[in-house]
Coordinates of C-alpha atoms in Angstrom, one line a residue:
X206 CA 12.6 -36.3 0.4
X207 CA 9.7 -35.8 2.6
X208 CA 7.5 -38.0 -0.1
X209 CA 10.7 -40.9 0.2
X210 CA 10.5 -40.9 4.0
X211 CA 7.1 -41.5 4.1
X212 CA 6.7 -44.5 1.8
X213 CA 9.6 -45.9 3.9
X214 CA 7.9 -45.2 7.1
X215 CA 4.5 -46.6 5.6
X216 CA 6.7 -49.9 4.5
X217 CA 8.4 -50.7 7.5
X218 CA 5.5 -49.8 9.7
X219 CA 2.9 -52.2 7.4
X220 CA 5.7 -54.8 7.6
X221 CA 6.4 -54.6 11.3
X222 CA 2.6 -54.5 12.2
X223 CA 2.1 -58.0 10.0
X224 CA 5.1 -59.4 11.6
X225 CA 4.1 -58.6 15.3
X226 CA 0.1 -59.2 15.0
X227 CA -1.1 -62.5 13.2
X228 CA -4.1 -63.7 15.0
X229 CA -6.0 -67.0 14.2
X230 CA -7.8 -67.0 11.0
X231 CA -5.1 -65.0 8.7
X232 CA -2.5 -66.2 6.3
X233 CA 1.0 -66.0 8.4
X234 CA 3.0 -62.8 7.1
X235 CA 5.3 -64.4 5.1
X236 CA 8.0 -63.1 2.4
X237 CA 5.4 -62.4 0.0
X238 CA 3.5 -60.4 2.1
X239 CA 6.9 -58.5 2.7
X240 CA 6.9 -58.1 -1.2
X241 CA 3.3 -57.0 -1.2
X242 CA 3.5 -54.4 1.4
X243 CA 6.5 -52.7 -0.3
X244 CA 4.5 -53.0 -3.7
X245 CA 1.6 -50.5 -2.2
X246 CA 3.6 -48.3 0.2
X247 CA 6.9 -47.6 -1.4
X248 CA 5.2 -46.4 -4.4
X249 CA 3.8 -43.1 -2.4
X250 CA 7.5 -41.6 -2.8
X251 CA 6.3 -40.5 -6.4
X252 CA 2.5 -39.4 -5.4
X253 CA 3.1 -35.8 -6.0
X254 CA 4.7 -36.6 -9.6
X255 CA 2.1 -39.0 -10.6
X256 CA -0.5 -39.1 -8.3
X257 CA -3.1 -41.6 -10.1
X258 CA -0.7 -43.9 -11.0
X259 CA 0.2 -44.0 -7.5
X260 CA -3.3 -44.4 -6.3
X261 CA -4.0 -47.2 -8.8
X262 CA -0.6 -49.5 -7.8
X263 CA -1.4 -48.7 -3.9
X264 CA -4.9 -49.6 -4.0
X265 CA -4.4 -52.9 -6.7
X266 CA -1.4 -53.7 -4.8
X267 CA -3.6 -53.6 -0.9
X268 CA -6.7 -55.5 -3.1
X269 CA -3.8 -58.3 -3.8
X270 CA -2.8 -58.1 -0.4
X271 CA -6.2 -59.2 1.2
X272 CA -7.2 -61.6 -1.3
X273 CA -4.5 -63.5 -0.7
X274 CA -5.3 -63.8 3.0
X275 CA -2.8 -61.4 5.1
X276 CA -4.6 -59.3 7.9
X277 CA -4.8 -55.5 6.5
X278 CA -3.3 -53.7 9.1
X279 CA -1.5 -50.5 8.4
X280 CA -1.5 -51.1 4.8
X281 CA -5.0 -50.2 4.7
X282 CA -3.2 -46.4 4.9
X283 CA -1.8 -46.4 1.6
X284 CA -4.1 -46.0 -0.7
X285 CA -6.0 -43.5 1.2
X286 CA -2.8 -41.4 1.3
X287 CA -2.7 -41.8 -2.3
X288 CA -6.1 -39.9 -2.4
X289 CA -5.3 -37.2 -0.2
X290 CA -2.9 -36.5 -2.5
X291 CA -4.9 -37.0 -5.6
X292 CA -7.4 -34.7 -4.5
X293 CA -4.9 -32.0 -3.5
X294 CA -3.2 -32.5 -6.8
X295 CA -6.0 -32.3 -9.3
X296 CA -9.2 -31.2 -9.8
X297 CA -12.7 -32.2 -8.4
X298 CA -13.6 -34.4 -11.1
X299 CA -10.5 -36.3 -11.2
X300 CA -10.3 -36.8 -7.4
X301 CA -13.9 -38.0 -7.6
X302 CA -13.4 -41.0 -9.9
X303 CA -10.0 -41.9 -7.3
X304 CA -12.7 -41.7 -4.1
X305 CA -15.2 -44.3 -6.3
X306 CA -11.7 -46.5 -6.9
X307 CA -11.0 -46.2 -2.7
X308 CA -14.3 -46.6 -2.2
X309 CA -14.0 -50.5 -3.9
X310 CA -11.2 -51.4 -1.8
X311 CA -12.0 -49.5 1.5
X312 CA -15.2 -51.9 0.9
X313 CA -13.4 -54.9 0.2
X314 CA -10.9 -54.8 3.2
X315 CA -14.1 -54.4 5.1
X316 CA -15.5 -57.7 4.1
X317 CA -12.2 -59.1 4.2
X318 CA -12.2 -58.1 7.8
X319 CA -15.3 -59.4 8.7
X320 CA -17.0 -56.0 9.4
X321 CA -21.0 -55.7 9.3
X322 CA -22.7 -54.5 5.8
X323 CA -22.8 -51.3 7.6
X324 CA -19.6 -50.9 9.2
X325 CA -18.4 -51.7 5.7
X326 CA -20.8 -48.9 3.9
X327 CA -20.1 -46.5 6.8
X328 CA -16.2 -47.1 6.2
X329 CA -16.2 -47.2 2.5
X330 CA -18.3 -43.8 2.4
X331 CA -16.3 -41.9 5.1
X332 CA -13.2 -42.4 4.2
X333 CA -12.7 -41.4 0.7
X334 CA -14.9 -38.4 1.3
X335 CA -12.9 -38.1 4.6
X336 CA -9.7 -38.2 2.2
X337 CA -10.9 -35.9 -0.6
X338 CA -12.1 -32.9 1.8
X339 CA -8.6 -32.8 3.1
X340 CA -6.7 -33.1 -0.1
X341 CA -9.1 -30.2 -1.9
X342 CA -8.1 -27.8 1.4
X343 CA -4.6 -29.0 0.7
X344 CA -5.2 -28.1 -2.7
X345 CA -7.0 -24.7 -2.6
X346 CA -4.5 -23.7 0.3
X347 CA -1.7 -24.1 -2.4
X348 CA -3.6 -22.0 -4.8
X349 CA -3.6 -19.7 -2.5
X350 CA -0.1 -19.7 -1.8
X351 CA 0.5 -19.7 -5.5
X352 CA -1.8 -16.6 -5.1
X353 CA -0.2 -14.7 -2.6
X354 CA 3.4 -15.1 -4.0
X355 CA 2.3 -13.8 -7.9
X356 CA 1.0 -10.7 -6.0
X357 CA 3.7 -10.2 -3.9
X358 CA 5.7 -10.3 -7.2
X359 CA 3.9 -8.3 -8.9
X360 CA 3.8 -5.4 -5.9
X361 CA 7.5 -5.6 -5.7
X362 CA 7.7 -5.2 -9.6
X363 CA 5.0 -2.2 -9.2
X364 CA 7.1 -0.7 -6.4
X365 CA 10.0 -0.9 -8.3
X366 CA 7.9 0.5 -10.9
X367 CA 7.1 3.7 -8.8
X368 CA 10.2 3.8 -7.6
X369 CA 11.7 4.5 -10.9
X370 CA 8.8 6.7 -11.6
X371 CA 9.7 9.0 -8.6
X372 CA 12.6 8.7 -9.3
X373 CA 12.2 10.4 -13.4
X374 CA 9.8 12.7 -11.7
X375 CA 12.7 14.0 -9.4
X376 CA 15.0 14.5 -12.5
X377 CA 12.6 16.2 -13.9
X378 CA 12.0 19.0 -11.4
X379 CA 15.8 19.3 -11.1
X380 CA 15.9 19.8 -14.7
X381 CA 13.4 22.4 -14.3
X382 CA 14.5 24.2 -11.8
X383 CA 17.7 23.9 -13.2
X384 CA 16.2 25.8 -16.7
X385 CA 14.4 28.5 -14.7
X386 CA 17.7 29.4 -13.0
X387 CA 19.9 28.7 -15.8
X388 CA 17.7 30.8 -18.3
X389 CA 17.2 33.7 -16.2
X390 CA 20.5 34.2 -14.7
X391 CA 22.1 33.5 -17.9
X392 CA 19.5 36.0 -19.8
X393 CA 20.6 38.3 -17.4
X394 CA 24.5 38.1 -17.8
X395 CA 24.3 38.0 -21.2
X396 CA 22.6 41.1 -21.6
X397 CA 25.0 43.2 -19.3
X398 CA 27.8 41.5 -20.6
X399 CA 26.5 43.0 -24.5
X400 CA 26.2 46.4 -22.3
X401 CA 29.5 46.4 -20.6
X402 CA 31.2 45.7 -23.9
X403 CA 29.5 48.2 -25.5
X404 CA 30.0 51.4 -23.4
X405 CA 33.1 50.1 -22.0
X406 CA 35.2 53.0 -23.2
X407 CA 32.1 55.4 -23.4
X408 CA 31.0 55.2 -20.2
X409 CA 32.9 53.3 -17.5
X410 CA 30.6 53.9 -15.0
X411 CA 27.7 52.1 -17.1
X412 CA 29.9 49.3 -17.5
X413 CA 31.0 49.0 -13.8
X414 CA 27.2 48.9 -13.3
X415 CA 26.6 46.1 -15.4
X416 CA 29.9 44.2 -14.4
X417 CA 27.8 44.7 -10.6
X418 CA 24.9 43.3 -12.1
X419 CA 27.0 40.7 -13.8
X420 CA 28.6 39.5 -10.3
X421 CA 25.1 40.1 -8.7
X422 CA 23.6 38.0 -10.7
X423 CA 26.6 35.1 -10.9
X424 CA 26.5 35.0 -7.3
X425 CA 22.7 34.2 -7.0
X426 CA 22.8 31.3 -9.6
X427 CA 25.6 29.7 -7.4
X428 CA 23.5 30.5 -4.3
X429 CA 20.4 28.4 -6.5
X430 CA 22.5 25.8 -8.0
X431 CA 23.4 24.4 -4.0
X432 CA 20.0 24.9 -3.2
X433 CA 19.5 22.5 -6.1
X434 CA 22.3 20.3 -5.6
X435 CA 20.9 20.1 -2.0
X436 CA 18.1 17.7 -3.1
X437 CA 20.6 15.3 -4.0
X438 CA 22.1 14.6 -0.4
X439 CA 21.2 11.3 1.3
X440 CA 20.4 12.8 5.4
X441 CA 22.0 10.1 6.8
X442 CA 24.2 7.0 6.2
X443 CA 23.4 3.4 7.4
X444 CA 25.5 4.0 10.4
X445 CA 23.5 7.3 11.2
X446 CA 25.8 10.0 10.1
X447 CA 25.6 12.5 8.0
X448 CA 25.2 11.3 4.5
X449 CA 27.3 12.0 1.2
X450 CA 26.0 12.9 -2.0
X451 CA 23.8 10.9 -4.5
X452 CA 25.6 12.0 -6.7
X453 CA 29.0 11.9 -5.6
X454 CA 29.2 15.5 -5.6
X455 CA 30.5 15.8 -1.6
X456 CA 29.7 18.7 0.3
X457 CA 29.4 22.0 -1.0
X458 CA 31.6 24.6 1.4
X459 CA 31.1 27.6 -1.2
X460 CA 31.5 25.7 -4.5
X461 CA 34.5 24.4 -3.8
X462 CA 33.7 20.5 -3.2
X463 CA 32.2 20.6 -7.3
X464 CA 36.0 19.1 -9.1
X465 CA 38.1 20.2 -6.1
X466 CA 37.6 23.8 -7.5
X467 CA 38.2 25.2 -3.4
X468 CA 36.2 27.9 -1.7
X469 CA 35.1 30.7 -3.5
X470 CA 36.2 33.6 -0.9
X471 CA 37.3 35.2 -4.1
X472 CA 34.5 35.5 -6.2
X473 CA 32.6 38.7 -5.5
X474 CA 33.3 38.6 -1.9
X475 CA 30.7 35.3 -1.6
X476 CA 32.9 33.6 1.2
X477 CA 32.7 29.6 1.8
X478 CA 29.1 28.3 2.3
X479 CA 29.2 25.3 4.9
X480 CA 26.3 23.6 2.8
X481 CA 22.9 24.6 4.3
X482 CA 20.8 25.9 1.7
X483 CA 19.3 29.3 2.0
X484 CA 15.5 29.7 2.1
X485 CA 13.9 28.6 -1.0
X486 CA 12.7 32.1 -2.8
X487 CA 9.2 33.5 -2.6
X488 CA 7.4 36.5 -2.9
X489 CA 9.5 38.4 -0.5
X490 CA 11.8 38.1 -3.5
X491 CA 9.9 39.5 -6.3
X492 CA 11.0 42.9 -5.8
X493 CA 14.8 42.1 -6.2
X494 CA 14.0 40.1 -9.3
X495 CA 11.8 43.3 -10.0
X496 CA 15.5 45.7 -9.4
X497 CA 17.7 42.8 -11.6
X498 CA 15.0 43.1 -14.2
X499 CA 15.1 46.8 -14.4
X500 CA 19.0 46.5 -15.1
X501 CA 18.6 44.7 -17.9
X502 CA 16.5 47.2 -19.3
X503 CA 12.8 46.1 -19.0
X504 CA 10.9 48.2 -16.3
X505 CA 9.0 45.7 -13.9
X506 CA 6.0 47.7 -12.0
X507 CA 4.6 45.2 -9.1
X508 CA 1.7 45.5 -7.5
X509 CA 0.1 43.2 -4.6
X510 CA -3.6 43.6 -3.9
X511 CA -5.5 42.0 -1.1
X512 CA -4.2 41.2 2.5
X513 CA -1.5 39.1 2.1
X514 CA -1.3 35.9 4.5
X515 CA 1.4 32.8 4.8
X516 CA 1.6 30.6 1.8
X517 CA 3.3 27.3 2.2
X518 CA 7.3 27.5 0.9
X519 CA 6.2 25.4 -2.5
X520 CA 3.5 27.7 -3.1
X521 CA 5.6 30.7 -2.6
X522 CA 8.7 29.1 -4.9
X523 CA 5.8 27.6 -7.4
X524 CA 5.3 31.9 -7.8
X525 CA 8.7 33.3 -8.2
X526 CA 9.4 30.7 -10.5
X527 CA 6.8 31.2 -12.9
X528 CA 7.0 35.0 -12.5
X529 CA 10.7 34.5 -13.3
X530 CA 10.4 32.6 -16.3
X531 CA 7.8 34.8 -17.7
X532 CA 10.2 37.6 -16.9
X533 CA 12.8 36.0 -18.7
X534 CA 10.7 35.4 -21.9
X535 CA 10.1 39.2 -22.0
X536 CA 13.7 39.6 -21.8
X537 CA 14.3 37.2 -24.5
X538 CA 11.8 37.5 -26.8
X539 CA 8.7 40.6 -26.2
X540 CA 11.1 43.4 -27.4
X541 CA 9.4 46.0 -24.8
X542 CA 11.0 47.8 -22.2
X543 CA 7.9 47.5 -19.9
X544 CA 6.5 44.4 -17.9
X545 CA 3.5 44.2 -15.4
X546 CA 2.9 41.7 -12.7
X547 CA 0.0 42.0 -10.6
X548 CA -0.6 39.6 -7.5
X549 CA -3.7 39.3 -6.0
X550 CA -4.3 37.7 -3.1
X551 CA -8.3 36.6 -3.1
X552 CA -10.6 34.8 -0.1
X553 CA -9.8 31.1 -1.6
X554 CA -7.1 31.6 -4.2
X555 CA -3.9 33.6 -5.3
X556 CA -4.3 35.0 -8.7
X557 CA -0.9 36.1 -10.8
X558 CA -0.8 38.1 -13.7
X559 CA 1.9 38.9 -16.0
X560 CA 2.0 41.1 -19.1
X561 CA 3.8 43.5 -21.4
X562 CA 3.0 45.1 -24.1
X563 CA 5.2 45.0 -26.4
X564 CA 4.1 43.6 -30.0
X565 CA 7.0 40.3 -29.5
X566 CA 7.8 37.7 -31.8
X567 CA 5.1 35.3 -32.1
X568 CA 7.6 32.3 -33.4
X569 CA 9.4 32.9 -30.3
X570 CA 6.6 32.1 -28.3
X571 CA 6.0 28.6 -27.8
X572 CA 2.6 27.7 -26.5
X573 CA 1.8 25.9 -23.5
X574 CA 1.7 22.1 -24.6
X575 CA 2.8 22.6 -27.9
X576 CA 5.9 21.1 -27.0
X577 CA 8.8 23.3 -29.0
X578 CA 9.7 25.2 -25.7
X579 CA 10.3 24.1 -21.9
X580 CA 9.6 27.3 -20.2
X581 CA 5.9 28.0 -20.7
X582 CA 5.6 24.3 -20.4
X583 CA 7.4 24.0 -17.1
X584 CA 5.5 26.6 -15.6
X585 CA 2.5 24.9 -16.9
X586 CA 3.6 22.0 -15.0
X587 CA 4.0 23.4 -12.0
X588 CA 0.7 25.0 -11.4
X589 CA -0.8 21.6 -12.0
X590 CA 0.9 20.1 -9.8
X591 CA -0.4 22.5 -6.8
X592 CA -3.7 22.4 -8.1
X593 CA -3.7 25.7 -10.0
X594 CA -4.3 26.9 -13.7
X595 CA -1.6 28.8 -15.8
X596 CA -3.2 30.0 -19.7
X597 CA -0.9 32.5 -21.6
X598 CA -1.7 33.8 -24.9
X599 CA -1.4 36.8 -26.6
X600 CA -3.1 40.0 -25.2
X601 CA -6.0 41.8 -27.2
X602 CA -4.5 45.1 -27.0
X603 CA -1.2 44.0 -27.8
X604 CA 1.4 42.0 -26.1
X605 CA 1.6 38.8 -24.1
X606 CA 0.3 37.4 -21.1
X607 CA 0.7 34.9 -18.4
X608 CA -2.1 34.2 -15.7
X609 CA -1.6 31.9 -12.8
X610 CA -4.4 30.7 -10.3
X611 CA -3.7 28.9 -7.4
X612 CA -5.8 27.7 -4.4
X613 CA -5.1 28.3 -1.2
X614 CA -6.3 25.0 -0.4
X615 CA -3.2 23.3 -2.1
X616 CA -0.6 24.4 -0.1
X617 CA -0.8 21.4 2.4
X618 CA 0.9 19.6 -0.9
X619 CA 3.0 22.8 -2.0
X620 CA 6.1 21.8 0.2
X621 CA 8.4 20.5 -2.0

């Protein structure tokens, strides 16, 4: 459209100019040159499509023009348009043989207008290179622009790219934290459940103890499953309110919003929970995962050395969890009755150690990175992530061991 007005423009103005200025000396403007100056200008509505043809019919067409006696006027224009647009269409080399064809006819509409020889070597030089200096910054501009938009493309395809990403990474620490509590918690229930059923008419007390322990340990899954479920909540709607759940989920008053199921004032005296999460555990909790442990059967001894100081929240959960889940294998799989965890707190780091010594079952043991387990690889996972190193292996005296190092320096990162 823009190309269409212009050749218009170009026509009307060449034709109006010959009409109004016809001094003596020059051929009268006359129908033919009408048909002459639409022959050079109207042809500029296709000089982005086929911009040397274009140059060539303007500037033949213009040469006709003069040599058959009209005054140039506007027309001279045309072709030089035609090469601004050459230039900024193709490259250097082409743009130079269509500023030696300008050259010709900016030349000969000098000597047809009775300029000096250097008037007409001045014009026929400036121009064209005039021309071509604007149609290359027209052209490398559009480069540019060409540029600039497959980069923005290619950032919004790489931020959609890491927006997946942290998105998987997110499921994945869901799913982990969802197999540290799961795996524990159900460890635990099933063993006092085996218990219960076992001295149930033996020893009713031992079985009320283990139904505790049941509830006990029911009741703290719950109270980590809304902690979990808690990551999914969007803070706050486009209108600024209080969000709903990524998931769909709702709120979470006790566990009743989960199907409709209704508070939960019922179940082991928990009451409704009106959806903030407790504080994520730490080390402050090891010594009631210690007590829960020593229900089950396996006796925990814990021992802190050092002077303890304030560790980040992440640090502190990154600890209880891999303390748990080493716990949990020793439930599941060491065969011992006896588990030691050590925690030392050093100048720069915080050094964990976990071990029994019972003789195990080495097939049940999957090996950091081998890939035929989740839990030593999760906890794997999670020390790297704060910075920290995690080996476990078997012990040379017997039994199996878990060590865990983490610097102090990485709990700037540990809040998640």
């Amino acid at each position: 459209m823009v190309d269409a007005i212009l050749a218009v423009a170009m026509a009307a103005g060449g034709c109006v100019a010959g009409q109004q200025l016809h001094p003596d000396g020059w051929v009268r403007f006359d129908a033919t040159a009408y048909l002459l100056t639409c022959a050079l200008s109207l042809p500029l509505a296709l000089r982005r499509r086929a911009p040397v043809p274009v140059l060539i019919a303007s500037g033949s067409m213009y040469t006709v023009y003069l040599a058959a006696g009209y005054q140039p006027s506007l027309n001279f224009w045309a072709p030089v348009i035609a090469l601004v647009t050459l230039a900024g269409q193709r490259p250097p080399r082409s743009a130079a043989m269509g500023a030696v064809f300008v050259a010709a006819v900016v030349a000969f509409s000098g000597m047809r207008g009775r300029l000096g020889p250097a008037l007409v070597l001045a014009q026929a030089v400036l121009v064209p290179v005039v021309a071509v200096v604007i149609g290359d910054a027209v052209r490398r501009l559009a480069q540019r622009n060409r540029q600039l938009v497959l980069l923005t493309a290619r950032l919004e395809r790489e931020q959609e790219e890491r927006a997946r990403r942290a998105i998987v990474d997110e499921r994945v620490r869901i799913a982990r934290e969802l197999h540290d509590v799961v795996a524990h918690h159900m460890s635990v229930i099933t063993v006092q459940v085996g218990l219960a059923s076992y001295v149930f008419d033996s020893d009713p007390r031992a079985a009320r103890a283990a139904l505790d322990v049941i509830g006990d340990a029911g009741r703290d899954a719950l109270d980590e499953m809304r902690r979990l479920l808690s990551l999914l909540r969007v803070d706050f709607d486009e209108d600024g309110g209080e969000g709903q759940r990524a998931d769909g989920v709702g709120d979470i008053d006790g566990v009743g919003a989960v199907g409709a199921v209704g508070g939960v004032d019922g179940v082991g005296g928990v009451g409704g929970v009106d959806g903030a999460a407790d504080p994520m555990p730490g080390l402050d909790r090891l010594a009631d995962l210690a007590e829960r442990m020593s229900a089950v059967g396996v006796t925990v001894d814990l021992t802190t050395e050092g002077a303890p100081r304030h560790l980040a929240p992440g640090l502190e959960l990154c600890v209880y969890r891999i303390v748990q889940e080493a716990l949990t294998n020793v439930v599941k799989h060491a065969g011992t009755p006896r588990a030691d965890v050590r925690i030392r707190h050093l100048s720069d780091r915080l050094s964990v150690s976990i071990a029994n010594d019972g003789p195990g079952r080495d097939a049940a043991r999957p090996r950091v990175g081998s890939g035929t387990g989740h839990g030593l690889i999760g906890m794997h996972e999670r020390a790297k992530i704060l910075g920290g190193t995690l080996s476990a292996g078997e012990r040379p005296e017997g039994g199996f061991r878990v060590h865990l190092t983490l610097p102090f320096d990485a709990e700037a990162g540990a809040g998640t």
